[in-house]
């Protein structure tokens, strides 16, 4: 069978071009470090890589949302920490005002100090994230949540939390109403205080030196929703007390009284210090008997009450001690509420760390899938390139030799 010179040239050229194409492909793989550079290189692997890249993009978008939540929650935690420190300063100031050597002028100075602390707390409650989003605005975070009015600080935030737009339910704001305005009055179950009316309902202030503490629960199962009035009769050394249920007027407990005595009845206990005068009385009011709006107290109201009390002149030492005790109890309640809010924010930050860890794992898994689908075995690729280069050199030599087999080459010689 005769093979024409043109056919030999064509076959050599095609073999040379195929070798060159293989060599270029191997060189591109080495340059990019990827086995699949176009979908046509391996359609199945390219599809797997595309799905993995989409998953990584979704994880990156979720991470940005998580980062936004982490930023605002970190700022919120810092704000609540500052508020806690300010309340601690207020508590110390109220304790100082209870000094027996203090007069009206000294207590008025403490009241001015509390005013400054209250103003600072109002500023903290209206902090933003630096981009105009109020940390304690709840679901209405585009306006200041707390505003000073003639009736005290009012909340204009919307209850709830603004959530990030991602698969993870993470907050961008905190419910400021709950954190700043809803501390439980008294000890959380009932309040105590001096009676301001006598048994007949006529105005009367206590004249003795006695005062009552905040009380505590000793037997929850024995508690009732009845308000109680503790009345005293007699002089020092012969003082008696009577605990009266104000719902039906019955006497729950009675007996001789001595200063510092703890009275225990109906599942609760209160301690009355110093000596009451004849006709003095104290009242115990369960929170359950109060309207819902009066069962809680705001941080700002707590300090406003303390400021008003300390600014009132010519009060007896018993009145000063009683109001200081009540204000301290309410400050402690506000601090407890603030600490609870800070704890919730801390839980959120802990959850954010967990979410970030999961997203990092998802991104790593996606990157691994992309690498598995399109990655290059460098050792094998280098070997393939070297083999291709050897083959290409051989093809070039073969083509050069075939070119010399032309009849015209011999005739011209």
Short mmCIF file of C-alpha atoms in Angstrom, two decimals:
data_model
loop_
_atom_site.label_atom_id
_atom_site.label_comp_id
_atom_site.label_asym_id
_atom_site.label_seq_id
_atom_site.Cartn_x
_atom_site.Cartn_y
_atom_site.Cartn_z
CA UNK A 1 0.00 0.00 0.00
CA UNK A 2 1.44 3.35 -1.07
CA UNK A 3 1.42 6.17 1.54
CA UNK A 4 1.64 9.62 0.02
CA UNK A 5 4.01 12.24 1.28
CA UNK A 6 1.08 14.58 1.98
CA UNK A 7 -0.57 11.91 4.12
CA UNK A 8 2.60 11.41 6.10
CA UNK A 9 2.97 15.14 6.61
CA UNK A 10 -0.67 15.44 7.75
CA UNK A 11 -0.44 12.51 10.17
CA UNK A 12 2.77 13.87 11.68
CA UNK A 13 1.27 17.34 12.03
CA UNK A 14 -1.87 16.03 13.74
CA UNK A 15 0.21 13.94 16.13
CA UNK A 16 2.37 16.96 16.86
CA UNK A 17 -0.67 19.17 17.55
CA UNK A 18 -2.19 16.51 19.84
CA UNK A 19 1.04 16.30 21.79
CA UNK A 20 1.17 20.10 22.00
CA UNK A 21 -2.45 20.23 23.23
CA UNK A 22 -1.73 17.66 25.95
CA UNK A 23 1.38 19.57 26.96
CA UNK A 24 -0.53 22.88 27.12
CA UNK A 25 -3.25 21.25 29.23
CA UNK A 26 -0.68 19.83 31.65
CA UNK A 27 1.09 23.20 31.80
CA UNK A 28 -2.20 24.99 32.58
CA UNK A 29 -2.98 22.55 35.38
CA UNK A 30 0.46 23.12 36.87
CA UNK A 31 0.06 26.90 36.58
CA UNK A 32 -3.43 27.04 38.20
CA UNK A 33 -2.92 24.15 40.62
CA UNK A 34 -6.33 22.78 39.57
CA UNK A 35 -7.24 19.68 37.67
CA UNK A 36 -10.54 21.15 36.41
CA UNK A 37 -10.20 24.62 34.92
CA UNK A 38 -13.27 24.48 32.68
CA UNK A 39 -16.53 22.60 33.04
CA UNK A 40 -15.59 20.64 29.93
CA UNK A 41 -12.53 19.24 31.71
CA UNK A 42 -14.77 17.13 34.00
CA UNK A 43 -18.49 18.07 34.00
CA UNK A 44 -19.35 15.94 37.04
CA UNK A 45 -16.49 17.33 39.13
CA UNK A 46 -17.31 20.89 38.00
CA UNK A 47 -20.92 20.43 39.17
CA UNK A 48 -19.77 19.15 42.58
CA UNK A 49 -17.42 22.10 42.92
CA UNK A 50 -20.19 24.57 41.99
CA UNK A 51 -22.50 23.16 44.65
CA UNK A 52 -19.72 23.39 47.24
CA UNK A 53 -18.93 26.98 46.25
CA UNK A 54 -22.60 27.91 46.62
CA UNK A 55 -22.66 26.37 50.10
CA UNK A 56 -19.54 28.33 51.03
CA UNK A 57 -21.12 31.57 49.77
CA UNK A 58 -24.21 30.92 51.91
CA UNK A 59 -22.00 30.26 54.93
CA UNK A 60 -20.12 33.53 54.31
CA UNK A 61 -23.41 35.46 54.11
CA UNK A 62 -24.59 33.89 57.35
CA UNK A 63 -21.26 34.72 58.97
CA UNK A 64 -21.69 38.40 58.08
CA UNK A 65 -25.09 38.39 59.78
CA UNK A 66 -23.63 36.62 62.81
CA UNK A 67 -20.82 39.17 62.96
CA UNK A 68 -23.40 41.98 62.98
CA UNK A 69 -25.19 40.33 65.91
CA UNK A 70 -21.91 39.76 67.72
CA UNK A 71 -20.96 43.42 67.33
CA UNK A 72 -24.25 44.75 68.75
CA UNK A 73 -24.39 42.17 71.54
CA UNK A 74 -20.83 43.03 72.57
CA UNK A 75 -21.78 46.71 72.71
CA UNK A 76 -24.96 45.83 74.62
CA UNK A 77 -23.07 43.72 77.15
CA UNK A 78 -20.67 46.62 77.67
CA UNK A 79 -23.59 49.05 78.14
CA UNK A 80 -25.25 46.79 80.70
CA UNK A 81 -21.93 46.46 82.50
CA UNK A 82 -21.65 50.26 82.66
CA UNK A 83 -25.24 50.49 83.93
CA UNK A 84 -24.47 47.94 86.63
CA UNK A 85 -21.47 49.97 87.79
CA UNK A 86 -23.56 53.16 87.89
CA UNK A 87 -26.24 51.43 89.94
CA UNK A 88 -23.57 50.18 92.32
CA UNK A 89 -22.40 53.78 92.73
CA UNK A 90 -26.00 54.82 93.39
CA UNK A 91 -26.35 52.08 96.00
CA UNK A 92 -23.20 53.20 97.78
CA UNK A 93 -24.42 56.81 97.73
CA UNK A 94 -27.77 55.83 99.30
CA UNK A 95 -25.93 53.84 101.96
CA UNK A 96 -23.79 56.88 102.68
CA UNK A 97 -26.91 59.04 103.01
CA UNK A 98 -28.05 56.79 105.86
CA UNK A 99 -25.16 58.00 108.01
CA UNK A 100 -26.66 59.18 111.31
CA UNK A 101 -24.37 62.22 111.30
CA UNK A 102 -25.73 63.49 107.98
CA UNK A 103 -28.10 66.43 107.95
CA UNK A 104 -30.36 67.81 105.24
CA UNK A 105 -27.47 69.54 103.45
CA UNK A 106 -25.38 66.36 103.21
CA UNK A 107 -28.36 64.34 102.02
CA UNK A 108 -29.14 67.00 99.42
CA UNK A 109 -25.55 66.68 98.16
CA UNK A 110 -26.08 62.92 97.77
CA UNK A 111 -29.32 63.65 95.90
CA UNK A 112 -27.36 65.77 93.38
CA UNK A 113 -24.90 62.90 92.97
CA UNK A 114 -27.81 60.53 92.26
CA UNK A 115 -29.19 62.97 89.68
CA UNK A 116 -25.91 62.82 87.78
CA UNK A 117 -25.89 59.01 87.95
CA UNK A 118 -29.48 58.94 86.68
CA UNK A 119 -28.56 61.19 83.74
CA UNK A 120 -25.67 58.88 82.88
CA UNK A 121 -27.98 55.87 83.04
CA UNK A 122 -30.39 57.56 80.64
CA UNK A 123 -27.50 58.14 78.21
CA UNK A 124 -26.43 54.49 78.50
CA UNK A 125 -30.00 53.30 77.87
CA UNK A 126 -30.05 55.25 74.58
CA UNK A 127 -26.71 54.00 73.21
CA UNK A 128 -26.44 53.05 69.56
CA UNK A 129 -24.25 50.65 67.62
CA UNK A 130 -22.53 53.55 65.86
CA UNK A 131 -24.74 53.20 62.79
CA UNK A 132 -27.94 54.65 64.25
CA UNK A 133 -29.41 51.40 65.61
CA UNK A 134 -30.44 51.77 69.28
CA UNK A 135 -29.23 48.79 71.30
CA UNK A 136 -32.25 48.76 73.64
CA UNK A 137 -34.89 49.75 71.08
CA UNK A 138 -36.34 46.27 70.72
CA UNK A 139 -38.24 46.05 67.45
CA UNK A 140 -38.33 49.84 67.10
CA UNK A 141 -34.60 50.46 67.10
CA UNK A 142 -34.62 53.52 64.83
CA UNK A 143 -35.64 55.98 67.57
CA UNK A 144 -34.40 56.64 71.09
CA UNK A 145 -36.16 54.11 73.32
CA UNK A 146 -36.18 56.24 76.51
CA UNK A 147 -37.12 59.89 76.89
CA UNK A 148 -37.33 62.13 79.94
CA UNK A 149 -40.82 63.66 80.35
CA UNK A 150 -42.67 65.59 83.03
CA UNK A 151 -43.87 62.22 84.37
CA UNK A 152 -40.42 60.69 84.47
CA UNK A 153 -38.58 58.57 81.90
CA UNK A 154 -40.96 56.94 79.43
CA UNK A 155 -40.21 54.00 77.16
CA UNK A 156 -40.92 54.43 73.45
CA UNK A 157 -39.26 51.26 72.28
CA UNK A 158 -41.21 48.31 70.90
CA UNK A 159 -41.14 45.12 72.94
CA UNK A 160 -39.17 42.23 71.49
CA UNK A 161 -35.92 41.96 69.56
CA UNK A 162 -34.77 42.67 66.03
CA UNK A 163 -33.33 39.49 64.51
CA UNK A 164 -30.61 39.09 61.90
CA UNK A 165 -31.70 37.90 58.48
CA UNK A 166 -30.11 34.47 58.56
CA UNK A 167 -30.92 30.89 59.39
CA UNK A 168 -29.72 31.44 62.95
CA UNK A 169 -32.17 33.31 65.26
CA UNK A 170 -29.72 35.86 66.64
CA UNK A 171 -30.69 39.34 67.93
CA UNK A 172 -29.48 42.72 66.77
CA UNK A 173 -31.19 44.56 69.65
CA UNK A 174 -32.37 43.90 73.21
CA UNK A 175 -35.83 44.44 74.69
CA UNK A 176 -35.05 47.61 76.65
CA UNK A 177 -38.49 47.65 78.30
CA UNK A 178 -37.66 44.42 80.10
CA UNK A 179 -34.12 45.40 81.06
CA UNK A 180 -34.70 48.96 82.25
CA UNK A 181 -38.37 49.30 83.19
CA UNK A 182 -39.56 46.04 84.74
CA UNK A 183 -37.68 45.37 87.97
CA UNK A 184 -39.95 43.75 90.55
CA UNK A 185 -40.80 45.99 93.48
CA UNK A 186 -39.75 45.10 96.99
CA UNK A 187 -38.42 41.60 97.38
CA UNK A 188 -40.32 40.44 94.31
CA UNK A 189 -43.24 39.03 96.34
CA UNK A 190 -44.34 41.86 98.60
CA UNK A 191 -43.39 45.37 99.65
CA UNK A 192 -43.03 46.80 103.15
CA UNK A 193 -43.19 50.35 104.46
CA UNK A 194 -44.46 52.73 107.10
CA UNK A 195 -48.22 53.28 107.13
CA UNK A 196 -49.25 56.83 106.21
CA UNK A 197 -52.79 56.57 107.64
CA UNK A 198 -54.17 55.40 110.95
CA UNK A 199 -56.57 52.48 111.39
CA UNK A 200 -59.49 54.80 110.59
CA UNK A 201 -57.99 55.99 107.32
CA UNK A 202 -56.92 59.44 108.50
CA UNK A 203 -53.44 60.69 107.54
CA UNK A 204 -50.83 59.89 110.17
CA UNK A 205 -47.06 59.53 110.07
CA UNK A 206 -45.12 57.28 112.41
CA UNK A 207 -43.53 59.18 115.27
CA UNK A 208 -41.28 56.49 116.76
CA UNK A 209 -37.78 55.51 115.66
CA UNK A 210 -38.77 52.08 114.30
CA UNK A 211 -38.40 50.99 110.71
CA UNK A 212 -39.15 47.74 108.87
CA UNK A 213 -36.84 45.83 106.52
CA UNK A 214 -37.80 44.43 103.11
CA UNK A 215 -38.83 41.06 104.56
CA UNK A 216 -38.52 37.65 102.98
CA UNK A 217 -40.53 34.51 102.25
CA UNK A 218 -40.10 31.58 104.65
CA UNK A 219 -42.88 29.27 103.41
CA UNK A 220 -44.19 29.87 99.87
CA UNK A 221 -47.08 27.43 100.38
CA UNK A 222 -48.42 29.52 103.27
CA UNK A 223 -48.43 32.85 101.45
CA UNK A 224 -51.71 34.62 100.85
CA UNK A 225 -52.74 37.56 98.69
CA UNK A 226 -53.88 39.52 101.73
CA UNK A 227 -52.28 42.86 102.63
CA UNK A 228 -51.30 43.16 106.28
CA UNK A 229 -51.00 46.00 108.76
CA UNK A 230 -48.76 45.75 111.83
CA UNK A 231 -49.97 48.09 114.58
CA UNK A 232 -48.20 48.95 117.83
CA UNK A 233 -49.61 50.07 121.14
CA UNK A 234 -48.00 51.03 124.42
CA UNK A 235 -44.73 52.65 125.38
CA UNK A 236 -41.19 51.36 125.46
CA UNK A 237 -40.88 48.29 127.65
CA UNK A 238 -44.58 47.51 127.37
CA UNK A 239 -45.15 47.61 123.60
CA UNK A 240 -47.45 45.10 121.93
CA UNK A 241 -48.11 44.46 118.27
CA UNK A 242 -51.03 43.14 116.24
CA UNK A 243 -50.88 41.80 112.68
CA UNK A 244 -54.18 42.57 110.96
CA UNK A 245 -55.44 41.06 107.71
CA UNK A 246 -56.73 44.10 105.85
CA UNK A 247 -59.08 42.03 103.69
CA UNK A 248 -61.33 40.95 106.56
CA UNK A 249 -59.97 42.91 109.52
CA UNK A 250 -59.05 39.78 111.48
CA UNK A 251 -56.02 39.63 113.76
CA UNK A 252 -53.54 37.12 112.39
CA UNK A 253 -50.98 37.36 115.18
CA UNK A 254 -50.29 39.51 118.25
CA UNK A 255 -47.97 39.67 121.25
CA UNK A 256 -45.32 41.63 123.07
CA UNK A 257 -42.76 43.47 120.98
CA UNK A 258 -39.11 44.25 121.54
CA UNK A 259 -36.86 46.27 119.16
CA UNK A 260 -35.17 44.15 116.47
CA UNK A 261 -37.84 41.45 116.69
CA UNK A 262 -38.64 39.36 113.61
CA UNK A 263 -42.34 38.74 113.09
CA UNK A 264 -43.21 35.61 111.15
CA UNK A 265 -46.72 34.84 109.87
CA UNK A 266 -48.56 33.61 106.77
CA UNK A 267 -45.37 32.31 105.17
CA UNK A 268 -43.39 35.56 105.43
CA UNK A 269 -41.11 37.28 107.92
CA UNK A 270 -40.21 40.92 108.55
CA UNK A 271 -37.83 42.49 111.05
CA UNK A 272 -38.70 45.73 112.82
CA UNK A 273 -35.79 47.64 114.29
CA UNK A 274 -35.78 50.31 117.00
CA UNK A 275 -38.71 51.40 119.13
CA UNK A 276 -42.13 52.22 117.62
CA UNK A 277 -44.40 54.79 119.27
CA UNK A 278 -47.95 54.16 120.36
CA UNK A 279 -50.13 54.12 117.23
CA UNK A 280 -47.29 53.57 114.76
CA UNK A 281 -47.96 51.04 112.02
CA UNK A 282 -46.30 49.31 109.07
CA UNK A 283 -47.94 47.80 106.00
CA UNK A 284 -47.12 44.71 103.95
CA UNK A 285 -48.50 44.69 100.41
CA UNK A 286 -48.34 41.58 98.18
CA UNK A 287 -47.48 42.49 94.59
CA UNK A 288 -50.34 40.28 93.44
CA UNK A 289 -52.82 42.79 94.92
CA UNK A 290 -51.36 45.70 92.93
CA UNK A 291 -52.32 46.63 89.36
CA UNK A 292 -49.96 45.03 86.84
CA UNK A 293 -48.35 48.39 86.00
CA UNK A 294 -47.46 48.98 89.66
CA UNK A 295 -45.81 45.62 90.30
CA UNK A 296 -42.62 46.68 88.60
CA UNK A 297 -40.42 49.75 88.83
CA UNK A 298 -37.99 51.27 86.35
CA UNK A 299 -34.34 51.99 87.03
CA UNK A 300 -35.07 55.67 86.56
CA UNK A 301 -38.05 55.68 88.94
CA UNK A 302 -35.97 53.97 91.61
CA UNK A 303 -33.38 56.75 91.52
CA UNK A 304 -36.05 59.47 91.19
CA UNK A 305 -37.70 58.24 94.39
CA UNK A 306 -34.36 58.21 96.19
CA UNK A 307 -33.57 61.73 94.94
CA UNK A 308 -36.96 63.04 96.08
CA UNK A 309 -36.60 61.42 99.51
CA UNK A 310 -33.10 62.76 100.07
CA UNK A 311 -34.13 66.23 98.90
CA UNK A 312 -36.97 66.43 101.44
CA UNK A 313 -35.85 68.39 104.53
CA UNK A 314 -36.86 68.15 108.16
CA UNK A 315 -37.53 64.41 108.23
CA UNK A 316 -37.13 62.24 111.30
CA UNK A 317 -34.27 59.79 111.52
CA UNK A 318 -36.77 56.91 111.35
CA UNK A 319 -38.28 58.31 108.13
CA UNK A 320 -34.82 58.71 106.61
CA UNK A 321 -33.85 55.17 107.57
CA UNK A 322 -37.14 53.73 106.30
CA UNK A 323 -36.98 55.42 102.90
CA UNK A 324 -33.28 54.59 102.52
CA UNK A 325 -34.07 50.95 103.26
CA UNK A 326 -36.91 50.90 100.72
CA UNK A 327 -34.79 52.64 98.08
CA UNK A 328 -31.90 50.23 98.62
CA UNK A 329 -34.25 47.28 98.18
CA UNK A 330 -35.52 48.72 94.90
CA UNK A 331 -31.99 49.54 93.71
CA UNK A 332 -31.05 45.92 94.40
CA UNK A 333 -34.10 44.79 92.41
CA UNK A 334 -33.06 47.02 89.50
CA UNK A 335 -29.50 45.66 89.67
CA UNK A 336 -30.84 42.10 89.67
CA UNK A 337 -32.94 42.86 86.58
CA UNK A 338 -29.94 44.45 84.87
CA UNK A 339 -27.74 41.49 85.71
CA UNK A 340 -30.37 39.12 84.33
CA UNK A 341 -30.42 41.09 81.06
CA UNK A 342 -26.62 41.02 80.93
CA UNK A 343 -26.66 37.28 81.56
CA UNK A 344 -29.05 36.78 78.63
CA UNK A 345 -26.76 38.83 76.39
CA UNK A 346 -23.82 36.73 77.59
CA UNK A 347 -25.74 33.57 76.66
CA UNK A 348 -26.32 35.05 73.21
CA UNK A 349 -22.61 35.80 72.77
CA UNK A 350 -21.83 32.23 73.81
CA UNK A 351 -24.35 30.97 71.26
CA UNK A 352 -22.77 33.21 68.61
CA UNK A 353 -19.40 31.56 69.29
CA UNK A 354 -21.05 28.17 68.69
CA UNK A 355 -22.71 29.37 65.47
CA UNK A 356 -19.40 30.82 64.25
CA UNK A 357 -17.73 27.47 64.90
CA UNK A 358 -20.40 25.63 62.91
CA UNK A 359 -20.15 28.10 60.01
CA UNK A 360 -16.36 27.76 59.97
CA UNK A 361 -16.78 23.99 59.81
CA UNK A 362 -19.25 24.35 56.94
CA UNK A 363 -16.88 26.60 55.00
CA UNK A 364 -13.98 24.22 55.57
CA UNK A 365 -16.10 21.28 54.40
CA UNK A 366 -17.11 23.21 51.26
CA UNK A 367 -13.52 24.16 50.52
CA UNK A 368 -12.50 20.53 50.99
CA UNK A 369 -15.20 19.42 48.56
CA UNK A 370 -14.00 21.95 45.97
CA UNK A 371 -10.43 20.78 46.44
CA UNK A 372 -11.43 17.12 46.12
CA UNK A 373 -13.42 17.82 42.96
CA UNK A 374 -11.01 20.14 41.16
CA UNK A 375 -7.72 19.79 43.00
CA UNK A 376 -4.55 18.63 41.36
CA UNK A 377 -2.18 15.85 42.41
CA UNK A 378 0.97 17.87 41.90
CA UNK A 379 3.34 14.86 41.78
CA UNK A 380 1.21 13.12 39.16
CA UNK A 381 0.78 16.37 37.24
CA UNK A 382 4.54 17.03 37.11
CA UNK A 383 5.15 13.46 35.94
CA UNK A 384 2.44 13.85 33.30
CA UNK A 385 3.94 17.15 32.14
CA UNK A 386 7.40 15.64 31.86
CA UNK A 387 6.02 12.67 29.89
CA UNK A 388 4.12 15.08 27.64
CA UNK A 389 7.23 17.13 27.09
CA UNK A 390 9.19 14.00 26.17
CA UNK A 391 6.44 12.94 23.78
CA UNK A 392 6.28 16.39 22.25
CA UNK A 393 10.05 16.42 21.67
CA UNK A 394 9.81 12.98 20.03
CA UNK A 395 6.96 14.18 17.82
CA UNK A 396 8.97 17.23 16.75
CA UNK A 397 11.95 15.03 15.78
CA UNK A 398 9.71 12.60 13.94
CA UNK A 399 8.07 15.44 12.01
CA UNK A 400 11.47 16.85 11.10
CA UNK A 401 12.61 13.46 9.81
CA UNK A 402 9.42 12.95 7.81
CA UNK A 403 9.93 16.32 6.14
CA UNK A 404 13.33 15.08 4.80
CA UNK A 405 11.68 12.12 3.02
CA UNK A 406 10.30 14.32 0.23
CA UNK A 407 11.35 13.32 -3.41
CA UNK A 408 12.12 16.94 -4.14
CA UNK A 409 14.71 16.83 -1.39
CA UNK A 410 16.60 14.08 -3.28
CA UNK A 411 16.20 15.70 -6.69
CA UNK A 412 17.49 19.00 -5.44
CA UNK A 413 20.51 17.23 -3.98
#
